[in-house]
Short mmCIF file of C-alpha atoms and ligand atoms in Angstrom, two decimals:
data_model
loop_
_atom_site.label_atom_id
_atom_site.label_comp_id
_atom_site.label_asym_id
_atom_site.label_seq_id
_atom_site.Cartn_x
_atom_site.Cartn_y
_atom_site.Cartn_z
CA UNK A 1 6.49 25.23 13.80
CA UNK A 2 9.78 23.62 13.04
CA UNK A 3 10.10 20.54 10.94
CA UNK A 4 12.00 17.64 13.17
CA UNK A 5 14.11 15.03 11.71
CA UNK A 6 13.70 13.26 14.70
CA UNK A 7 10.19 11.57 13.53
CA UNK A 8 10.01 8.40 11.17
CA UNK A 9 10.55 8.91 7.53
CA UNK A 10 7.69 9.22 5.96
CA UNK A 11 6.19 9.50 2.38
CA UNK A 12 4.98 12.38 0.20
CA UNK A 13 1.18 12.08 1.64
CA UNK A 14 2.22 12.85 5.20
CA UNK A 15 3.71 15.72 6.69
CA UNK A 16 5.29 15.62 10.72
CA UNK A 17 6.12 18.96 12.39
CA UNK A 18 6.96 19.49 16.26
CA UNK A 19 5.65 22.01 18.51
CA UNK A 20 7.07 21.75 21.56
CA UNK A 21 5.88 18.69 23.27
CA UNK A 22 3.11 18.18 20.51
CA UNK A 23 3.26 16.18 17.75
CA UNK A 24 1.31 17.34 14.41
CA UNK A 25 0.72 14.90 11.56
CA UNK A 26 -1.06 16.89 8.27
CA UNK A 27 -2.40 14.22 5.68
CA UNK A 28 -0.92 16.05 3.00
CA UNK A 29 -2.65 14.65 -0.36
CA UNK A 30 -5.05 17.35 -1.09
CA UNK A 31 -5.33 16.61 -5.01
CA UNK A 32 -6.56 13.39 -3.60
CA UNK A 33 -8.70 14.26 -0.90
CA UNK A 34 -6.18 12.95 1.65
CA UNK A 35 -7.12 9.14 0.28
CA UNK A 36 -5.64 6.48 1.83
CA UNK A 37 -3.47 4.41 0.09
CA UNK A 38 -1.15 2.01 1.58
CA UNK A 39 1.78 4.03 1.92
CA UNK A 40 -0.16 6.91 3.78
CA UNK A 41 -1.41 3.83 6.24
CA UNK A 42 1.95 2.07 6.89
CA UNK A 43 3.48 6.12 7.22
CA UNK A 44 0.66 6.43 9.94
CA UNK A 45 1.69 3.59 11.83
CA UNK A 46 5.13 4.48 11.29
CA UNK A 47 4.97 7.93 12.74
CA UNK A 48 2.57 6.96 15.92
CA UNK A 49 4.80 3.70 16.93
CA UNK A 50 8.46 6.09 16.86
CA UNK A 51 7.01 9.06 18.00
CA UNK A 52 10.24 11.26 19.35
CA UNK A 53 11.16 11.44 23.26
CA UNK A 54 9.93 14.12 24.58
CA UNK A 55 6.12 14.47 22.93
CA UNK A 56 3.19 13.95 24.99
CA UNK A 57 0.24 14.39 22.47
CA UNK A 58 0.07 14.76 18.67
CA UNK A 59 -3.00 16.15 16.50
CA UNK A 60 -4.02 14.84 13.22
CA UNK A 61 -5.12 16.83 9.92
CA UNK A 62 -5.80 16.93 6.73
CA UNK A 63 -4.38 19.60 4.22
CA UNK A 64 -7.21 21.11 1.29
CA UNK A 65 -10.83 20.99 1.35
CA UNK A 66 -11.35 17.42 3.14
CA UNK A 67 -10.27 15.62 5.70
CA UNK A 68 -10.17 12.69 4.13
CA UNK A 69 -11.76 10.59 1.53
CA UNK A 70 -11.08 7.13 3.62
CA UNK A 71 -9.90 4.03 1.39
CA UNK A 72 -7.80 4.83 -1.86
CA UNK A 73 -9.96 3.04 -4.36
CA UNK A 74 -7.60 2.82 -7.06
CA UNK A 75 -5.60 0.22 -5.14
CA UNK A 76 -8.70 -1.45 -4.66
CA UNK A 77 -9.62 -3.47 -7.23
CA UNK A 78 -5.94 -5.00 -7.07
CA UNK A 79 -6.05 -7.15 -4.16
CA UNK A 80 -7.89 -10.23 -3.95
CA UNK A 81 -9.83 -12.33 -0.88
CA UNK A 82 -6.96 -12.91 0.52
CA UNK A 83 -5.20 -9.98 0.34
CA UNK A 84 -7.85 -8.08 1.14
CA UNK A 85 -7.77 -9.62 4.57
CA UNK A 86 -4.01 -8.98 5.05
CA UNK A 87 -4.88 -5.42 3.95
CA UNK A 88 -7.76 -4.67 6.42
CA UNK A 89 -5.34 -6.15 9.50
CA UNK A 90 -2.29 -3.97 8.22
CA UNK A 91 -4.94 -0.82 8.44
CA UNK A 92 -6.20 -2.33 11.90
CA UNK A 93 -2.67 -2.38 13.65
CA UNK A 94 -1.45 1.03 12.18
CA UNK A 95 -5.09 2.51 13.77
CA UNK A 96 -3.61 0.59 17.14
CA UNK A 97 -1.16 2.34 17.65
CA UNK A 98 -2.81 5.63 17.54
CA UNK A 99 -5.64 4.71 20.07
CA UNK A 100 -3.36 2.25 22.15
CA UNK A 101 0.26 4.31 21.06
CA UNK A 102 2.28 6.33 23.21
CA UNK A 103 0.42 9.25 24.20
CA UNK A 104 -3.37 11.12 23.48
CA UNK A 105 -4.02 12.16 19.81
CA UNK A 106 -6.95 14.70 19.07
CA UNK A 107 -8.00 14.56 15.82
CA UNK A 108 -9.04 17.97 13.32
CA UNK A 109 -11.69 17.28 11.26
CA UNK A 110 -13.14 19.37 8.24
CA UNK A 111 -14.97 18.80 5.03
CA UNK A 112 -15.37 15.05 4.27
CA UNK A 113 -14.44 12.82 6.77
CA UNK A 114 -15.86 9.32 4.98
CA UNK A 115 -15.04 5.76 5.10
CA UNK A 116 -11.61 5.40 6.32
CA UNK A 117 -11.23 8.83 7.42
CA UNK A 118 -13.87 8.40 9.64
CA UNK A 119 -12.44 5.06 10.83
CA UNK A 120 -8.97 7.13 11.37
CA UNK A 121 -11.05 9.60 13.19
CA UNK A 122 -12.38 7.24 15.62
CA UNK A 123 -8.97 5.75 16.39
CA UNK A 124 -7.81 9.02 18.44
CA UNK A 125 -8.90 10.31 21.41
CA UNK A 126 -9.86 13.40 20.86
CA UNK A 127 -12.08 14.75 17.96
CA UNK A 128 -12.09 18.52 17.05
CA UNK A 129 -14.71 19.04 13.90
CA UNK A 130 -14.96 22.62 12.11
CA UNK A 131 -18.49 23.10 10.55
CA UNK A 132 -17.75 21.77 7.47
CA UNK A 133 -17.12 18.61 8.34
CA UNK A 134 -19.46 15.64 7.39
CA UNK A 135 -19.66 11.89 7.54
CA UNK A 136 -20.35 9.03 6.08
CA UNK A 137 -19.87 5.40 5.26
CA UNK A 138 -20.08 4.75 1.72
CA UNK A 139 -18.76 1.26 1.91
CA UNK A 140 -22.45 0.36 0.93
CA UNK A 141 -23.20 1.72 -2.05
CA UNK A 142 -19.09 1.26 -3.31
CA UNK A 143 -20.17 -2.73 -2.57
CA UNK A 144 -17.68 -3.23 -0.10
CA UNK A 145 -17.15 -3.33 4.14
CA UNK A 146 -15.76 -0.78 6.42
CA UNK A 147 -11.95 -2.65 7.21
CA UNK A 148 -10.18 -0.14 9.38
CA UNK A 149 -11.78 -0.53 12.78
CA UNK A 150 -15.44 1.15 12.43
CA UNK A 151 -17.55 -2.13 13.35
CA UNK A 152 -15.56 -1.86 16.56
CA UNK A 153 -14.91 2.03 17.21
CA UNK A 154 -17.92 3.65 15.67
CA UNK A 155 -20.64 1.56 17.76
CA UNK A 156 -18.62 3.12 20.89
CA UNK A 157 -19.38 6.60 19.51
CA UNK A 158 -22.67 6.72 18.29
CA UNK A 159 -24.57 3.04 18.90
CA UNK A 160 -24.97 0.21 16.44
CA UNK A 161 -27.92 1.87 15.06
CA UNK A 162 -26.80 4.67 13.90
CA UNK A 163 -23.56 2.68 12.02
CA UNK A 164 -25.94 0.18 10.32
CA UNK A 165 -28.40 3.26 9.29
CA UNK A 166 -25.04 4.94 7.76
CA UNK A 167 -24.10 1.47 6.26
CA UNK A 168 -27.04 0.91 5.01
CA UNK A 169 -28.73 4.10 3.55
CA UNK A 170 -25.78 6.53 2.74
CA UNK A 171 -26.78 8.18 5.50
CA UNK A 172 -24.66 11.52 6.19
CA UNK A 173 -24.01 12.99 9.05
CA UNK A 174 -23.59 17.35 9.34
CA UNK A 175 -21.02 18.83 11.69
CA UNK A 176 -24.05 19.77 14.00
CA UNK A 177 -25.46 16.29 14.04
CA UNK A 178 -22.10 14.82 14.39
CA UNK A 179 -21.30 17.09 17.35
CA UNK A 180 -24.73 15.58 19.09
CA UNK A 181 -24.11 11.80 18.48
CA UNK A 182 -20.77 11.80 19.75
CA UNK A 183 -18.84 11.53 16.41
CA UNK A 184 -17.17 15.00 17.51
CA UNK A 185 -16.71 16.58 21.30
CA UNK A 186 -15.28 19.90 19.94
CA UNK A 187 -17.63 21.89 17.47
CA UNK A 188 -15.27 25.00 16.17
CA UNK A 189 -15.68 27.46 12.96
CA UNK A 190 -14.11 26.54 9.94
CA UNK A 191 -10.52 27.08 9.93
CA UNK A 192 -10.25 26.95 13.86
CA UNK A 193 -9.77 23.48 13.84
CA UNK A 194 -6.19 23.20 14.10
CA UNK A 195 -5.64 26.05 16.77
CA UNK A 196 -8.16 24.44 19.22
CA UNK A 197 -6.51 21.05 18.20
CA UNK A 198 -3.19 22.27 19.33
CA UNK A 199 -4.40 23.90 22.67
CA UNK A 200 -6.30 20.70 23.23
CA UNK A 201 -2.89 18.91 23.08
CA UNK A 202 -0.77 21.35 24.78
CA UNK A 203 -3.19 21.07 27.84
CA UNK A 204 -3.02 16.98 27.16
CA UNK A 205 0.84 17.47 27.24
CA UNK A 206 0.64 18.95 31.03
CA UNK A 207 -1.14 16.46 32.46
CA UNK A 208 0.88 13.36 34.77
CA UNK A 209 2.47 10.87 31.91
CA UNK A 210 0.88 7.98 34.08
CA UNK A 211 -2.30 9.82 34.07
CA UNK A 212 -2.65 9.82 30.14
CA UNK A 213 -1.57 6.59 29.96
CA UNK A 214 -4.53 5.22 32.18
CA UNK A 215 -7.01 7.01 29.91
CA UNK A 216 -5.93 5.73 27.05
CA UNK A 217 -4.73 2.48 28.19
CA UNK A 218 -6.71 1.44 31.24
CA UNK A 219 -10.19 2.96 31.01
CA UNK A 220 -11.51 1.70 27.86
CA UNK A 221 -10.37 -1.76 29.30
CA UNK A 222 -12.59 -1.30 32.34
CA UNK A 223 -15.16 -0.11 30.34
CA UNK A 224 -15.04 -2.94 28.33
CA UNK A 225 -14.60 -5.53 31.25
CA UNK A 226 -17.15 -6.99 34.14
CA UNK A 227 -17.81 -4.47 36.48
CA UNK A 228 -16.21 -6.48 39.21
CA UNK A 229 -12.82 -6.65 37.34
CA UNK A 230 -13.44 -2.98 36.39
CA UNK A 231 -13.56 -1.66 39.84
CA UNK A 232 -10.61 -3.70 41.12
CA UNK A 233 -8.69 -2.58 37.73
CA UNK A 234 -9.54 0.72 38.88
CA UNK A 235 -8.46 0.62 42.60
CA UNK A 236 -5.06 -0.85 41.63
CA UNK A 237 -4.61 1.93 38.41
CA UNK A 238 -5.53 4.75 40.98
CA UNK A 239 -2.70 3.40 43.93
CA UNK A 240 -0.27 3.12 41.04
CA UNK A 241 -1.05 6.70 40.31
CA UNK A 242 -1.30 8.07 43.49
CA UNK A 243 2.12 6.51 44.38
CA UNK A 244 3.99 8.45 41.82
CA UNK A 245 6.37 11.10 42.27
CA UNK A 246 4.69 13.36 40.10
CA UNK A 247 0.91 12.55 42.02
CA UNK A 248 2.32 13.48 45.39
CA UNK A 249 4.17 16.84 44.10
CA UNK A 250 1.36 17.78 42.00
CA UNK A 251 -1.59 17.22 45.40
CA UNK A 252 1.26 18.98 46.86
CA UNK A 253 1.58 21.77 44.84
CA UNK A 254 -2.48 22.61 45.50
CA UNK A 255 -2.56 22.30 48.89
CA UNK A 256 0.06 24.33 49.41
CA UNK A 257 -1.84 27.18 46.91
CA UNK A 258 0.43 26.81 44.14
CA UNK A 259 -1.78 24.48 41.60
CA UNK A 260 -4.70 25.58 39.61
CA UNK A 261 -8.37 25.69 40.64
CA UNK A 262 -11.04 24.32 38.90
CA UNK A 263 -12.91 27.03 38.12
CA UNK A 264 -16.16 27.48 35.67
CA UNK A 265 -16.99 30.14 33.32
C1 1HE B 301 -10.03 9.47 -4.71
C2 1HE B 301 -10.84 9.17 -3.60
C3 1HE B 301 -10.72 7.89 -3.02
C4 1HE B 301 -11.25 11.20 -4.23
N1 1HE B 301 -9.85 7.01 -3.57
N2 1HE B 301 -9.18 8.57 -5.23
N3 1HE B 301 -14.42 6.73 -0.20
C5 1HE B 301 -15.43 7.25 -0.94
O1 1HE B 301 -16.27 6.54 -1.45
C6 1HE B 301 -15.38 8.73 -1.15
C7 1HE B 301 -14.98 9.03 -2.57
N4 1HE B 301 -14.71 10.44 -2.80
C8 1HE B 301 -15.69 11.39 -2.92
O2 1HE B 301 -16.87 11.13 -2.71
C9 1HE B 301 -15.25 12.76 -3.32
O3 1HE B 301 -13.95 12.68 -3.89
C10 1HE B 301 -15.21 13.78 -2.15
C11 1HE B 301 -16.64 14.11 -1.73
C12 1HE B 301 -14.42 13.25 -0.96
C13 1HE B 301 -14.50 15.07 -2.63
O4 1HE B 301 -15.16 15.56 -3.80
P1 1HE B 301 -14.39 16.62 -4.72
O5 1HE B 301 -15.37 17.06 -5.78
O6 1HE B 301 -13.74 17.66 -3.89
O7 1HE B 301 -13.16 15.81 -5.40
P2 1HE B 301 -13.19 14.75 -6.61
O8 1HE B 301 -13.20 15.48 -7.92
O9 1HE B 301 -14.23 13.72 -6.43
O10 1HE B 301 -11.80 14.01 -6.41
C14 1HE B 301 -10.56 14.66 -6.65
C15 1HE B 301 -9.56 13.59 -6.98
O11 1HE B 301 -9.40 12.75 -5.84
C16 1HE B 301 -10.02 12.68 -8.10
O12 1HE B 301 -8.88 12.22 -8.79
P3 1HE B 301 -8.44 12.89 -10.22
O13 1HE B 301 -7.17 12.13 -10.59
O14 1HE B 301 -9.59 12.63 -11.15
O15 1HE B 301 -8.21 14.34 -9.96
C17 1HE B 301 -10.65 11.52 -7.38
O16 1HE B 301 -10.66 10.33 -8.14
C18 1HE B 301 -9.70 11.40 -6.20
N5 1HE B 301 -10.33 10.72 -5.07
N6 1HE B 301 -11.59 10.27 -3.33
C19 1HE B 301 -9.11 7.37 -4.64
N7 1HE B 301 -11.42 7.52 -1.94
C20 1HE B 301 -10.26 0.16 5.27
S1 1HE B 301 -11.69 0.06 4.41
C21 1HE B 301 -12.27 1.68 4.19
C22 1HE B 301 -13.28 1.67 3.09
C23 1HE B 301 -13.56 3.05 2.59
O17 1HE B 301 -12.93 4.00 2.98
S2 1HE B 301 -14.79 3.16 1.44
C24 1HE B 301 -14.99 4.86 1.19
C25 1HE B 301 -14.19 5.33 0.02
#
């Protein structure tokens, strides 16, 4: 995998490389369990909002043992009210543009994936946990509240419940459990993580560009929206794609025997 100079610069706690049309961000702060301090938040949002022409997915991961330890808490007890605002919004739109950015992101999860890393987590589209992985919210007991997204994302995943039972109690989540509650889709041995990550991606990268960009962009809208305005989102998003070039060549393609089956076991 060859290092590009084509992504944004980044600091020392991130590393980019290119494979093909994938994109693969490592958080690469081991000796800190992949924490998140500012600079590794503002060199998130700076890699998914310039992501080079040419990439249709990327895959996120963390170097070492965890995945990441969420917040930085040394640059915690800095900030005041106010800046702690500012602080959760700057973490907010860098987490935008994964989950509303250019193309699909799947993210590799391992070891600890707690507070913030779990709110990073739930900001892609995709999430690919090895067995070690765990989570939690420890916001609690550190006598703070989650500030990158999980009152919004996490209820999606797993229910309200189940957030303000992990909020509330330290509750911890296994790999297994994770996998059954929605925090993960993909369940893979440790150290597999990144190779199914990557397939997931390359298979994300063949699909129509219009297509991804209703999944990500369009469906959670219509999910989110009366199901009048849903369906009528729908119709129109489903002409638009239809319409395409790519739509007609691809239909195409299968009727003419050339384009994959879907096929089962
Ligand atoms: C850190 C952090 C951190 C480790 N901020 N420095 N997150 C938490 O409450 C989780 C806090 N971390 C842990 O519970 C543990 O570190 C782990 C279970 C993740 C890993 O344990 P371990 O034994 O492998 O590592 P360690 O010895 O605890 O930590 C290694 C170093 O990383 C150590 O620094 P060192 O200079 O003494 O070597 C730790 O201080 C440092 N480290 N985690 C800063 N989080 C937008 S709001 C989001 C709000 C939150 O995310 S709250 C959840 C915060």
């Amino acid at each position: 995998m060859a290092a590009s100079p084509s992504f944004a610069k980044l600091p020392s706690s991130l590393h980019a490389e290119r494979k093909g049309d994938v994109a693969i961000l490592r958080l690469a702060r081991p000796e800190k369990r992949n924490a998140l301090d500012d600079a590794t938040v503002l060199g998130i949002e700076a890699f998914f909002s310039a992501l080079p022409d040419g990439i249709k997915a990327a895959v996120i991961h963390g170097a070492g043992e965890h995945f990441s330890a969420g917040l930085d808490l040394s640059e915690l007890s800095e900030r005041d009210t106010a800046e702690g605002v500012m602080h959760s919004r700057m973490w907010h739109r860098a987490f935008q543009h994964i989950e509303f950015g250019k193309v699909p992101v799947v993210a590799v999860l391992h070891g600890a994936v707690v507070g913030g890393g779990l709110e990073l987590a739930a900001a892609a589209h995709i999430r690919v946990a090895e067995r070690s992985s765990y989570y939690a919210l420890p916001e609690g007991s550190r006598g703070i509240y989650v500030g990158g997204g999980a009152s919004v994302r996490l209820p999606k995943l797993i229910g309200t419940a189940r957030v303000m039972d992990m909020m509330l109690t330290g509750r911890i989540y296994g790999a297994e459990e994770g996998q059954a509650i929605g925090l993960s889709q993909y369940l893979v041995d440790n150290g597999a993580g990144l190779a199914k990550g990557i397939e997931l991606a390359e298979r994300i990268a063949i699909n129509a560009p219009l297509t991804n960009f209703a999944v990500m962009h369009v469906l959670p809208r219509i999910a989110e929206s009366d199901p009048a305005s849903g369906y009528l989102a729908e119709s129109l998003m489903a002409a638009i794609a239809q319409g395409s070039d790519e739509a007609k060549e691809r239909l195409k393609d299968f009727l003419e025997k050339r384009g994959a089956k879907v096929t089962h076991g």
